[in-house]
mmCIF file of C-alpha atoms in Angstrom:
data_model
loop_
_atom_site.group_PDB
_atom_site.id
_atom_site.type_symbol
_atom_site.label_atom_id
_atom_site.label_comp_id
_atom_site.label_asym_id
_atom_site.label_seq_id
_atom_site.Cartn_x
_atom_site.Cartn_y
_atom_site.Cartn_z
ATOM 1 C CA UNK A 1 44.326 -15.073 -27.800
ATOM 2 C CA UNK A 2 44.037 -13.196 -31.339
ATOM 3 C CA UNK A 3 47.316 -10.891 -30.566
ATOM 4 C CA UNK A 4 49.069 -14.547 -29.612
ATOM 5 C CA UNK A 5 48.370 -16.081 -32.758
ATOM 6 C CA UNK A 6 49.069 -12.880 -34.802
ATOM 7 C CA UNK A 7 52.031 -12.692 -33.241
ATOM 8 C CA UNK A 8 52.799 -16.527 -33.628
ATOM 9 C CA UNK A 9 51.889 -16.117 -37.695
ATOM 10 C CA UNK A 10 54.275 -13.065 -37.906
ATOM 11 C CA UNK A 11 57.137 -14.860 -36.415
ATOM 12 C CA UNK A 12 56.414 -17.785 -38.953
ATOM 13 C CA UNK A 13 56.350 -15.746 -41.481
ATOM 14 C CA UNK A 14 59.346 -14.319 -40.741
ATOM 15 C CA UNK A 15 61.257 -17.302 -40.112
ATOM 16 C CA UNK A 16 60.264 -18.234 -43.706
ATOM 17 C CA UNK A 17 61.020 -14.726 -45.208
ATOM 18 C CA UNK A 18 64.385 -15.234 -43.830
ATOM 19 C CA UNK A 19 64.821 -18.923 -44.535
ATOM 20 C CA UNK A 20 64.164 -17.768 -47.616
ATOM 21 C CA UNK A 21 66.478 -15.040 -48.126
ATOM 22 C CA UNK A 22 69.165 -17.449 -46.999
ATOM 23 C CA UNK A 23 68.279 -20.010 -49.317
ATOM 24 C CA UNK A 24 67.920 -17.281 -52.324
ATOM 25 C CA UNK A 25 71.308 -15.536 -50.854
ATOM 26 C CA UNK A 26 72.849 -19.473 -51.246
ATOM 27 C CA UNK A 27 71.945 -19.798 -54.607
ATOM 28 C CA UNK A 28 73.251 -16.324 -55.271
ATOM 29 C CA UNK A 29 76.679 -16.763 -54.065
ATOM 30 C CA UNK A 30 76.742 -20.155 -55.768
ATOM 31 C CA UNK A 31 75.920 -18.683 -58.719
ATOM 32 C CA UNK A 32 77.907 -15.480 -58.437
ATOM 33 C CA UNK A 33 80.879 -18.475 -57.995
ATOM 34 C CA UNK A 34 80.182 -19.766 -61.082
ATOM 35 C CA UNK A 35 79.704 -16.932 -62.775
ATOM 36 C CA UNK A 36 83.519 -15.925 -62.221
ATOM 37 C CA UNK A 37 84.838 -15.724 -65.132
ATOM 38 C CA UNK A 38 87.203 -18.889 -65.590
ATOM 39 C CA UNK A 39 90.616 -18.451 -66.588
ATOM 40 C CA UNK A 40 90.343 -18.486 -70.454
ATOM 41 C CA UNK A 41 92.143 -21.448 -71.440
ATOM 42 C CA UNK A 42 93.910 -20.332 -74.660
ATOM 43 C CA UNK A 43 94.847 -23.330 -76.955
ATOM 44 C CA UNK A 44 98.155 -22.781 -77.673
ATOM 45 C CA UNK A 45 99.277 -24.947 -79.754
ATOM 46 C CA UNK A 46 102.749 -25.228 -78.674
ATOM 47 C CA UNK A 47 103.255 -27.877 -79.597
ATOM 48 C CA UNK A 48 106.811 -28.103 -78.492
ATOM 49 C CA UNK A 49 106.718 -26.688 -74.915
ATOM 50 C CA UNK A 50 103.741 -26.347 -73.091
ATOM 51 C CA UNK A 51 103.274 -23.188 -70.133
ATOM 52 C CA UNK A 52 102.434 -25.128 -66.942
ATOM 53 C CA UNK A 53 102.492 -28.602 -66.578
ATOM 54 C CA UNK A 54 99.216 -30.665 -65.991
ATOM 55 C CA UNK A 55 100.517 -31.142 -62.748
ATOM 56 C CA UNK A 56 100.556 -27.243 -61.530
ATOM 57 C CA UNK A 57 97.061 -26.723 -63.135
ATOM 58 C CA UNK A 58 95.789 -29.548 -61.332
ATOM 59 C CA UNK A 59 97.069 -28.235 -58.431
ATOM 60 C CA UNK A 60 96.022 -24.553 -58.853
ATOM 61 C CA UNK A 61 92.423 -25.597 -59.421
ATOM 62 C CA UNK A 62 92.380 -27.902 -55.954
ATOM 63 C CA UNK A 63 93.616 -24.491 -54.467
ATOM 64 C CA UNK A 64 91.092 -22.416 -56.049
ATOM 65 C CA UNK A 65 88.322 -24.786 -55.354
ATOM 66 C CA UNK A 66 89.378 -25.211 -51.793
ATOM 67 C CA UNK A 67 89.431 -21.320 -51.155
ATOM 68 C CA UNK A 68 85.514 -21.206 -52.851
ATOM 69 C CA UNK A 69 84.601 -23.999 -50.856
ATOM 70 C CA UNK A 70 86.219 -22.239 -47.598
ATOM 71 C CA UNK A 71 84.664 -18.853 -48.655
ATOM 72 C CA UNK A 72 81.189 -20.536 -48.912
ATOM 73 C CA UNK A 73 81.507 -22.078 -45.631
ATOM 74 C CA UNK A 74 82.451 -19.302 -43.778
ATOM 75 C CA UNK A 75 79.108 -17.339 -45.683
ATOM 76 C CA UNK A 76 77.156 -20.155 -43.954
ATOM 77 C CA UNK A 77 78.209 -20.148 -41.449
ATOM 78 C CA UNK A 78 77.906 -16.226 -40.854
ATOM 79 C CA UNK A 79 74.535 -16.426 -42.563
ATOM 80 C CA UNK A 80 73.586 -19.081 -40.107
ATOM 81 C CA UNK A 81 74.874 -17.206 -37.060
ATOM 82 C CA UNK A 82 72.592 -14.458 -38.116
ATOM 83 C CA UNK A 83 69.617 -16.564 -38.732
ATOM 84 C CA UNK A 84 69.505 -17.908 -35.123
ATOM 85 C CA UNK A 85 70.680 -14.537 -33.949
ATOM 86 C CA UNK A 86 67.598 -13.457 -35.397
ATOM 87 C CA UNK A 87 65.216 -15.830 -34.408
ATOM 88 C CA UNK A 88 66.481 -15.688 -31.088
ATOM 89 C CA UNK A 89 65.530 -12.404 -31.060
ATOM 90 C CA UNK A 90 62.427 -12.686 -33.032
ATOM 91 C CA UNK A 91 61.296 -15.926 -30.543
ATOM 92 C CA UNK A 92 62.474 -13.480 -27.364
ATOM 93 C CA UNK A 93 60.483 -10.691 -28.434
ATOM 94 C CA UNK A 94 57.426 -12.724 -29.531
ATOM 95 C CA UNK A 95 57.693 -14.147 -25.805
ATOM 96 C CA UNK A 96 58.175 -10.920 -24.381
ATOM 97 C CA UNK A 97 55.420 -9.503 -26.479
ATOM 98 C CA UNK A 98 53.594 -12.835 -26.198
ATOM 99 C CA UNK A 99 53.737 -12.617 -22.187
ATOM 100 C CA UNK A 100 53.084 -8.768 -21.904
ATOM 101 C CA UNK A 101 50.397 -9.170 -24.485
ATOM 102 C CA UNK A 102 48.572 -12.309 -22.381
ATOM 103 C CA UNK A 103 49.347 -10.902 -18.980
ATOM 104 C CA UNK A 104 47.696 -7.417 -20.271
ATOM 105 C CA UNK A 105 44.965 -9.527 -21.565
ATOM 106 C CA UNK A 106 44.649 -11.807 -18.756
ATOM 107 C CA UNK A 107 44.463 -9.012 -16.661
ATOM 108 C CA UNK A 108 41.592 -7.221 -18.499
ATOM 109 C CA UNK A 109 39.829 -10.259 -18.334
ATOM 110 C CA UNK A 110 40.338 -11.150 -14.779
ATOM 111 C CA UNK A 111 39.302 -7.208 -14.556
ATOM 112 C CA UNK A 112 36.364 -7.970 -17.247
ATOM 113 C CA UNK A 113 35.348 -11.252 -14.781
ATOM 114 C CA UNK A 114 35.555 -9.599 -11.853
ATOM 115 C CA UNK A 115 33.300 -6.470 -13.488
ATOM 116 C CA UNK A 116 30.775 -9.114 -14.596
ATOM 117 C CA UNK A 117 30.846 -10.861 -11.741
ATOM 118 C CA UNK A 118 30.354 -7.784 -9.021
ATOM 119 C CA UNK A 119 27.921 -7.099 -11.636
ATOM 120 C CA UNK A 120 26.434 -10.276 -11.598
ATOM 121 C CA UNK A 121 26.063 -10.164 -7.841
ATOM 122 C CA UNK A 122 24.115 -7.144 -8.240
ATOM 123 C CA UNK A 123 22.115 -7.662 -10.377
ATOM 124 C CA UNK A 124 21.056 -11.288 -8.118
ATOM 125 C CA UNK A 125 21.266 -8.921 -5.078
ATOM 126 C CA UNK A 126 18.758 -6.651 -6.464
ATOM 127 C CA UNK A 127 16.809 -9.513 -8.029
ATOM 128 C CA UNK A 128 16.291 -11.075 -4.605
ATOM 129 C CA UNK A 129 15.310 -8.002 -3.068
ATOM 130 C CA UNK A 130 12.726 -7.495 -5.351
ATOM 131 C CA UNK A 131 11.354 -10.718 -5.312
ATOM 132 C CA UNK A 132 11.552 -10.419 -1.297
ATOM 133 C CA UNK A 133 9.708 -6.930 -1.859
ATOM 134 C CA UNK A 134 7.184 -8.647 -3.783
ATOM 135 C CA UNK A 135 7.143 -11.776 -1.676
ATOM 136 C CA UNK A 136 6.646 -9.013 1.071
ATOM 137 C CA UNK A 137 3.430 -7.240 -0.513
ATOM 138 C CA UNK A 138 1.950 -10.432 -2.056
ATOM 139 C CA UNK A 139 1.758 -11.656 1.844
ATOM 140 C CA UNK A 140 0.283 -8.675 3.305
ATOM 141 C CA UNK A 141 -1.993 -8.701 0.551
ATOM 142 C CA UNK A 142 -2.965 -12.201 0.980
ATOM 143 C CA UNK A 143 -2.892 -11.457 4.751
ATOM 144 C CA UNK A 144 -5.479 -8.534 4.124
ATOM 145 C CA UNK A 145 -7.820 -9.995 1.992
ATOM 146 C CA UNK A 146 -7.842 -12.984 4.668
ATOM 147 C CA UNK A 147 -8.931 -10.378 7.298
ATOM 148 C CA UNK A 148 -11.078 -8.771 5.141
ATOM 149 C CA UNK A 149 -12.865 -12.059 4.437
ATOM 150 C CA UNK A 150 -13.188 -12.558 8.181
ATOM 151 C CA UNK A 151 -14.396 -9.733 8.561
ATOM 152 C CA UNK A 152 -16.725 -9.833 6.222
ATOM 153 C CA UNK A 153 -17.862 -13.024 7.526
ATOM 154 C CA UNK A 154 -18.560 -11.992 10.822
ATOM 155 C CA UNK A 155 -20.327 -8.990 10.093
ATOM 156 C CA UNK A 156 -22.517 -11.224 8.088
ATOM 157 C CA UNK A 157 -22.707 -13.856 10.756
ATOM 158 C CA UNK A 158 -23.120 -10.921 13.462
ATOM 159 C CA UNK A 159 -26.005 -9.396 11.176
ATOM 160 C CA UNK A 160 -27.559 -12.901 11.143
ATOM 161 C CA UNK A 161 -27.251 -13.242 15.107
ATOM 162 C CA UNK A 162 -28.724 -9.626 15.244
ATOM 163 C CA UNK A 163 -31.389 -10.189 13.741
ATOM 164 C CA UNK A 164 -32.325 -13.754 14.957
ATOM 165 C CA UNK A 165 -31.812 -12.465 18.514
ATOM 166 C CA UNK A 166 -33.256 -9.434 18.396
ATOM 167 C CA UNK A 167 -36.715 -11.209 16.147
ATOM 168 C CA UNK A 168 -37.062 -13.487 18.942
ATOM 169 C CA UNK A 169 -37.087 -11.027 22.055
ATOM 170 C CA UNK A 170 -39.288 -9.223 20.285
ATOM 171 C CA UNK A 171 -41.854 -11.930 20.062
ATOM 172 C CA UNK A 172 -40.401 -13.129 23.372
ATOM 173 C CA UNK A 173 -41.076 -9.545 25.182
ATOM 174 C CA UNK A 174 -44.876 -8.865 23.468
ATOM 175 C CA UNK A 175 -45.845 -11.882 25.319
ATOM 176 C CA UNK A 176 -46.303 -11.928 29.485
ATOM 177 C CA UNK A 177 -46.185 -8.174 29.329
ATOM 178 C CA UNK A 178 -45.472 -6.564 32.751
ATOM 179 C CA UNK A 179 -46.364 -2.786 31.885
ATOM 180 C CA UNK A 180 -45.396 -2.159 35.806
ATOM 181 C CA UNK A 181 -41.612 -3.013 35.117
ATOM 182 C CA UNK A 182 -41.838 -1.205 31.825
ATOM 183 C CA UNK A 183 -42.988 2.150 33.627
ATOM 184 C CA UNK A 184 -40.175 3.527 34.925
ATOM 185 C CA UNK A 185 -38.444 3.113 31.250
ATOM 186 C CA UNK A 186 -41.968 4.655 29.716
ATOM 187 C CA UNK A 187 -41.599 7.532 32.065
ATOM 188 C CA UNK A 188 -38.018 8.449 31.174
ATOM 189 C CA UNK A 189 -38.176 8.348 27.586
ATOM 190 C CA UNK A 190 -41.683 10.679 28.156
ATOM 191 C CA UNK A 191 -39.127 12.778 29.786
ATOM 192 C CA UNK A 192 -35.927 12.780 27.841
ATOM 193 C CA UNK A 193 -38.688 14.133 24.737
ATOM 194 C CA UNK A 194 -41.082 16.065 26.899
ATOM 195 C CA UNK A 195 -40.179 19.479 24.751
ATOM 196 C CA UNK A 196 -40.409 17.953 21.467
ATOM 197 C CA UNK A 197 -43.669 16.073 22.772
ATOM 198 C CA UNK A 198 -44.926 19.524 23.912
ATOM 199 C CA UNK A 199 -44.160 21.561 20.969
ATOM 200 C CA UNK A 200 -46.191 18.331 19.214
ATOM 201 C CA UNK A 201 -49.214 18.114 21.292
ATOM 202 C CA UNK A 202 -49.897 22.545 21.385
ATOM 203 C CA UNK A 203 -49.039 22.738 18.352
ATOM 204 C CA UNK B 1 -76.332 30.878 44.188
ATOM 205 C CA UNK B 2 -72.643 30.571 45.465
ATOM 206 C CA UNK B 3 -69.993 32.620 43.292
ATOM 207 C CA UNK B 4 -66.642 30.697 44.115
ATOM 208 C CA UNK B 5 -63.276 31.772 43.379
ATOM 209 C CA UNK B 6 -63.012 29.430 40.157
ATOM 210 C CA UNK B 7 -59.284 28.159 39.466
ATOM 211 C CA UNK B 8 -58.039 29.536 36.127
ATOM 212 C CA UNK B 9 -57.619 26.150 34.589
ATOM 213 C CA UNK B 10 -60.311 23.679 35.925
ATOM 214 C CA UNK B 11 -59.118 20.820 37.871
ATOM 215 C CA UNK B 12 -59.712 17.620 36.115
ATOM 216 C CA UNK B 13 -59.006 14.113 37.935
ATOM 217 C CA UNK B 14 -56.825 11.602 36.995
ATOM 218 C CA UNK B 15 -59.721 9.008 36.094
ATOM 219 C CA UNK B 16 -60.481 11.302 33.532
ATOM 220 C CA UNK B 17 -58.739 10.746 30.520
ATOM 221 C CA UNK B 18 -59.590 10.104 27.336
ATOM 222 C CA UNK B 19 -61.742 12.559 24.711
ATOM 223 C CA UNK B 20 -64.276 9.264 25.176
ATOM 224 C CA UNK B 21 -64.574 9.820 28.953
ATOM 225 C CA UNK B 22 -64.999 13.572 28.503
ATOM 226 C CA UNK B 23 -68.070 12.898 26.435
ATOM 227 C CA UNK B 24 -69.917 10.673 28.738
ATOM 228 C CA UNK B 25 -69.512 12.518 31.531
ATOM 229 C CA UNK B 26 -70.697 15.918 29.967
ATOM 230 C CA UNK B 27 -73.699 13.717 29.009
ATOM 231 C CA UNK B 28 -74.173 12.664 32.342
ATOM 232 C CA UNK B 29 -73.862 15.827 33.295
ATOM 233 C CA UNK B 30 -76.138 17.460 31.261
ATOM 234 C CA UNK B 31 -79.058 14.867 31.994
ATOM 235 C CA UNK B 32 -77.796 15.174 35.780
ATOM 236 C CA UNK B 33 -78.510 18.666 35.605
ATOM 237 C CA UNK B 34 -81.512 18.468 33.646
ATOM 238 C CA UNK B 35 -82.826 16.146 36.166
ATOM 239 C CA UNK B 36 -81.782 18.162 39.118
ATOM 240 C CA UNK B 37 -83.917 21.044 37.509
ATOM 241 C CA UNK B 38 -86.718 19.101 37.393
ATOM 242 C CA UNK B 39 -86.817 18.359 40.284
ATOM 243 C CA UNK B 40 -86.378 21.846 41.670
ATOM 244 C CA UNK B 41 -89.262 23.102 39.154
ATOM 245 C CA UNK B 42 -91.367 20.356 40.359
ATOM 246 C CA UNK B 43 -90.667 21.421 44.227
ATOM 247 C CA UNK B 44 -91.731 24.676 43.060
ATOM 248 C CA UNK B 45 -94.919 23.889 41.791
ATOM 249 C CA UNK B 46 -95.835 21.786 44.326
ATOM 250 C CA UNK B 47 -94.939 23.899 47.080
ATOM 251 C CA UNK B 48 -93.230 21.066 48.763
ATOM 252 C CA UNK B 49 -90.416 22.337 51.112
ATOM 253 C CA UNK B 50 -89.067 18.609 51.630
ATOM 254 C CA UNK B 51 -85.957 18.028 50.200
ATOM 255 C CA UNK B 52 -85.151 15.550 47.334
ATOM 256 C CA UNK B 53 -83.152 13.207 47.354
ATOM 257 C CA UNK B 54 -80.311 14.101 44.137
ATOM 258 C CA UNK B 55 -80.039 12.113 41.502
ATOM 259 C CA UNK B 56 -77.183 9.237 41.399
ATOM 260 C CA UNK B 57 -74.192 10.125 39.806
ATOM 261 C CA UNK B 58 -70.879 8.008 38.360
ATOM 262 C CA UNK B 59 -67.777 7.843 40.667
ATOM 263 C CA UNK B 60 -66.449 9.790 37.983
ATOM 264 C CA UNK B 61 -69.238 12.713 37.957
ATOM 265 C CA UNK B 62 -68.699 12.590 41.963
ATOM 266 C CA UNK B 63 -65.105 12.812 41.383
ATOM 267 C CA UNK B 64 -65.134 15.547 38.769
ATOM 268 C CA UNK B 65 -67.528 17.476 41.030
ATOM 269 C CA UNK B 66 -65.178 16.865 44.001
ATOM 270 C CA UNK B 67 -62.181 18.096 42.186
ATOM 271 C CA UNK B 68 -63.565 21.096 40.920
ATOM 272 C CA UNK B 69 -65.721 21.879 44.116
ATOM 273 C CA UNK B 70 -68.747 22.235 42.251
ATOM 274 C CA UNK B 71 -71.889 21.823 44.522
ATOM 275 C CA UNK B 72 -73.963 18.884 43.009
ATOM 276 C CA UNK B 73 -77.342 20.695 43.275
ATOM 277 C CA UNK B 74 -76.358 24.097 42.119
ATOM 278 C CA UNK B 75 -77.677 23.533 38.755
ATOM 279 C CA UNK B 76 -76.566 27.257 37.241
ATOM 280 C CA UNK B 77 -72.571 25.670 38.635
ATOM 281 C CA UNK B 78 -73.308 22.520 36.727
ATOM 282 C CA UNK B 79 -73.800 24.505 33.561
ATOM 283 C CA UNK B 80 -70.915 26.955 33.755
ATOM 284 C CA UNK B 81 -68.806 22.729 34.329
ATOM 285 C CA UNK B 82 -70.590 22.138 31.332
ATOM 286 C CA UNK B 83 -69.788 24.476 28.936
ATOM 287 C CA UNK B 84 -66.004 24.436 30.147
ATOM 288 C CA UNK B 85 -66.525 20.803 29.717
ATOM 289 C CA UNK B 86 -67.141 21.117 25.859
ATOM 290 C CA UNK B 87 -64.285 24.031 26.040
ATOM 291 C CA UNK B 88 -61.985 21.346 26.694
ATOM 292 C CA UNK B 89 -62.710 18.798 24.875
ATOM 293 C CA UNK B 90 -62.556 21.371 21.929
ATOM 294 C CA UNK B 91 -59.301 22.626 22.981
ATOM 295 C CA UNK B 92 -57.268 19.202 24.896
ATOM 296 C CA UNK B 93 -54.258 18.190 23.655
ATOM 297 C CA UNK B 94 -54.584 14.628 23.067
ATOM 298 C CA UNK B 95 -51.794 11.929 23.143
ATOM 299 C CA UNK B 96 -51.962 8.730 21.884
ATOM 300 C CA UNK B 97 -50.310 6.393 23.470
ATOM 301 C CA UNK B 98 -49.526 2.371 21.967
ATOM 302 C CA UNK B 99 -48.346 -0.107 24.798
ATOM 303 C CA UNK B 100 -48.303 -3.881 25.037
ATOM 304 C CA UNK B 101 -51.045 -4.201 26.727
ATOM 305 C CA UNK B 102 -53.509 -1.973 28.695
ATOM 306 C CA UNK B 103 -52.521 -0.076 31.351
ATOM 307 C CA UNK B 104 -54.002 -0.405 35.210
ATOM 308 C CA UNK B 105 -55.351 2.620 36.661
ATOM 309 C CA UNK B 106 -52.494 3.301 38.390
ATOM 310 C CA UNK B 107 -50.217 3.332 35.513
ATOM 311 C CA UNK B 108 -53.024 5.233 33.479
ATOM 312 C CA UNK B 109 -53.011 7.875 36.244
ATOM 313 C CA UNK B 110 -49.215 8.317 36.449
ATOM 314 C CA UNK B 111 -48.971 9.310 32.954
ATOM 315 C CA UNK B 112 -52.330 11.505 32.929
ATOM 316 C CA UNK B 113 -50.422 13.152 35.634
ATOM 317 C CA UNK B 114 -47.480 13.796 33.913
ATOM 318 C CA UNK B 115 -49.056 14.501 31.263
ATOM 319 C CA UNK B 116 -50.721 17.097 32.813
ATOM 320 C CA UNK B 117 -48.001 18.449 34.838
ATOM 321 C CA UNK B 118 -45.620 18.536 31.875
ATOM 322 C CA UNK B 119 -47.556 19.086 28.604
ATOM 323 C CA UNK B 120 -50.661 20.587 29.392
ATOM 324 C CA UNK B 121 -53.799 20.800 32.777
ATOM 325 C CA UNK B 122 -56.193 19.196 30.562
ATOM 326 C CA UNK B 123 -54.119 17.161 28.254
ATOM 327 C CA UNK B 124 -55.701 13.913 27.586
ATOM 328 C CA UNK B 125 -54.938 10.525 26.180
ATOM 329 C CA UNK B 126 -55.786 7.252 24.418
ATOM 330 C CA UNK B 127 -54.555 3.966 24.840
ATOM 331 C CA UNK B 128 -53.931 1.134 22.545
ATOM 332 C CA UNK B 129 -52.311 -2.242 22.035
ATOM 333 C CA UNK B 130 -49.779 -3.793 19.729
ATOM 334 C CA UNK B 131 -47.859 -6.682 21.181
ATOM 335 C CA UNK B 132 -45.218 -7.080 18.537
ATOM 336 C CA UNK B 133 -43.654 -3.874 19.885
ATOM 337 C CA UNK B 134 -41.953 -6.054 22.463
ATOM 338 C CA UNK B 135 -42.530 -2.979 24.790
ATOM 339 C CA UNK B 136 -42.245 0.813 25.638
ATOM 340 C CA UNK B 137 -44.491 2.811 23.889
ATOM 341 C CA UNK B 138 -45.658 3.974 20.472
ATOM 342 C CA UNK B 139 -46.530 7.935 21.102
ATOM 343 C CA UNK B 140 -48.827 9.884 18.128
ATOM 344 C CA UNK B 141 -48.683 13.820 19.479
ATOM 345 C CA UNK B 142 -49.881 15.746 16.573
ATOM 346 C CA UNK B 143 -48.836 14.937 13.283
ATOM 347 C CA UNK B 144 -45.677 12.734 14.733
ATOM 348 C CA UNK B 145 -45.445 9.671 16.060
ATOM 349 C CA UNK B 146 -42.693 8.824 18.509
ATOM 350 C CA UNK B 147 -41.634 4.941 18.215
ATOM 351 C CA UNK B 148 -40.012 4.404 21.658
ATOM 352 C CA UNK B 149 -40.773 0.625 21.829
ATOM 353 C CA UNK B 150 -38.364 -1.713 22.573
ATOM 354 C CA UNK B 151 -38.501 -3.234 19.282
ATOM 355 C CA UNK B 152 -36.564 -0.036 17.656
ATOM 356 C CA UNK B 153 -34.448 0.202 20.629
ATOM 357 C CA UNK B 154 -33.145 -3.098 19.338
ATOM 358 C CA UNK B 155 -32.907 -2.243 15.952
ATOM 359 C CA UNK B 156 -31.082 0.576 16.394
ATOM 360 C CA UNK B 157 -28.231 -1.009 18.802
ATOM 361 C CA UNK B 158 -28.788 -4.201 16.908
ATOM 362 C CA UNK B 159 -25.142 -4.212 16.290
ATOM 363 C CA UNK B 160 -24.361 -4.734 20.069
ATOM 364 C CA UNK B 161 -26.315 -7.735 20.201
ATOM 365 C CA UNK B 162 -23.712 -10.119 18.919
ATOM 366 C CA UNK B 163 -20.909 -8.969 21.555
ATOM 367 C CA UNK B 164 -23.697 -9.286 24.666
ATOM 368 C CA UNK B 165 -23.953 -12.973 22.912
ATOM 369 C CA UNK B 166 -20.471 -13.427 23.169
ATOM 370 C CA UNK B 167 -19.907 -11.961 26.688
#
């Protein structure tokens, strides 16, 4: 957009350089035509006969002023010819440059929006995986603490039931002892530690 | 006197026990043979040839007699039993033995026989209660005590407990 309107000034400027130049080139010839040196009019007293009658002067100055006038035209006219010449130029190369300039930009910034945007994609693509790696721990986190809390709870519960049971066949087995249907256990466990009860007792 | 073939470790029955036991009967043994030689020194002075009746004895002086096949008027026999007597109850091994509740005889003879059989001839052993053992036994053999009640069987699995509940 900068190299558009840069361009845009330039041509104005131009355009009024040369406008102008033809304006200051009008007021030279104009000037330059009435600078020419006029015919010195000598007074000659002649009384008696006179050179040229009013009648050919009058008609040599409609002459001369018709050539000036046709000499200025045809300056305009060339000068004006060149002016649009020249801004047709100017205006075709300030499109040319004007299109070249915006499709070049365009293009970078379709190439810029396209960069951004694959970048932009990335950058959301890696986001969401990392917040679906996180999402990811945070759960089997949450999932592990649950089972360690159930755990936890249930060895505490099982401890409990341990020792509740095992308290109350305790109490339950010292009372209505039958030593008969406790002798056969008595008797293995005297044998499963009859070395260590030997070594013991001779000792 | 007879001179028997005596059995290199002297034969003690099963009734016999405890250190306790051992005591009594070496005192009833040493008045039994006291009285059995007065009697014979009393036949002697008085010339009379007509046998006396022994004096009464436990079942388990008779038994002790019977298992060591010791003649019960053979008073110079009765010594010798006596002083291996107090041999052994210097030297027995003694186990002491904690159960529920006391024993019958015939549990109290099975494990003075294995006792004897596996440890030692003359071992001997005590008995005592504690019900809040739950069961098994509590064993003191020298110095160490072996806890093989029930009540540390289930403290040591306690942790199986709660899956037998569950079952």
């Amino acid at each position: 957009m900068e190299s558009i309107q840069i361009v845009l000034i330039i041509g104005l400027v131009l355009m009024g350089l040369i406008n102008a130049a033809s304006l200051i080139w009008a007021f030279y010839l104009d000037h330059r035509l009435r600078q020419k040196p006029v015919p010195k009019v000598y007074e000659t007293h002649i009384d008696s006969a006179k050179v040229f009658k009013e009648s050919d002067i009058q008609a040599i100055e409609n002459i001369a002023r018709g050539q000036l006038e046709q000499v200025m035209q045809d300056a305009s006219v060339t000068l004006q010819k060149a002016i649009d010449d020249a801004v047709g130029k100017l205006a075709t190369h300030a499109s040319e440059l004007g299109t070249h300039t915006l499709d070049k930009t365009f293009d970078k910034y379709q190439a810029d929006l396209q960069s951004l945007r694959d970048q932009s994609v990335q950058d959301f693509a890696k986001m969401q995986a990392e917040l679906n790696d996180r999402r990811t721990q945070l759960l089997q986190q949450i999932d592990q603490k649950v089972v360690e809390q159930y755990r936890k709870r249930l060895d505490e519960f099982d401890t409990r039931l341990a020792d509740v049971v095992s308290g109350y066949l305790v109490e339950s087995l010292g009372n209505n002892v039958d030593l008969g249907a406790q002798r056969a256990y008595i008797i293995r466990m005297l044998e499963q530690h009859k070395d260590d009860i030997k070594k013991d007792m001779l000792a | 006197m007879s001179q028997k073939a005596r059995p290199k470790a002297l034969p003690l029955p099963s009734d016999l026990y405890s250190p306790d036991q051992l005591g009594i009967i070496m005192l009833e043994l040493h008045n039994y043979t006291s009285k059995l030689q007065k009697l014979a020194l009393k036949a002697q002075v008085a010339g009379d040839k007509k046998d006396e009746a022994l004096p009464a004895t436990s079942a388990l002086l008779a038994e002790l007699l019977q298992a060591t096949g010791m003649q019960p008027d053979d008073t110079a026999e009765l010594e010798t039993l006596l002083n291996d007597l107090e041999s052994i109850r210097a030297s027995a091994p003694v186990a002491h033995l904690t159960l529920t509740a006391l024993p019958n005889r015939t549990i109290k003879r099975e494990l003075i026989e294995w006792f004897r059989a596996h440890i030692h001839p003359h071992a001997m052993i005590t008995f005592a209660i504690r019900t809040d053992i739950g069961g098994g036994m509590l064993l003191r053999a020298g110095s160490r005590v072996y806890d093989l009640s029930f009540r540390e069987q289930l403290l040591q699995h306690k942790a199986i407990i709660p899956k037998l509940v569950r079952k």
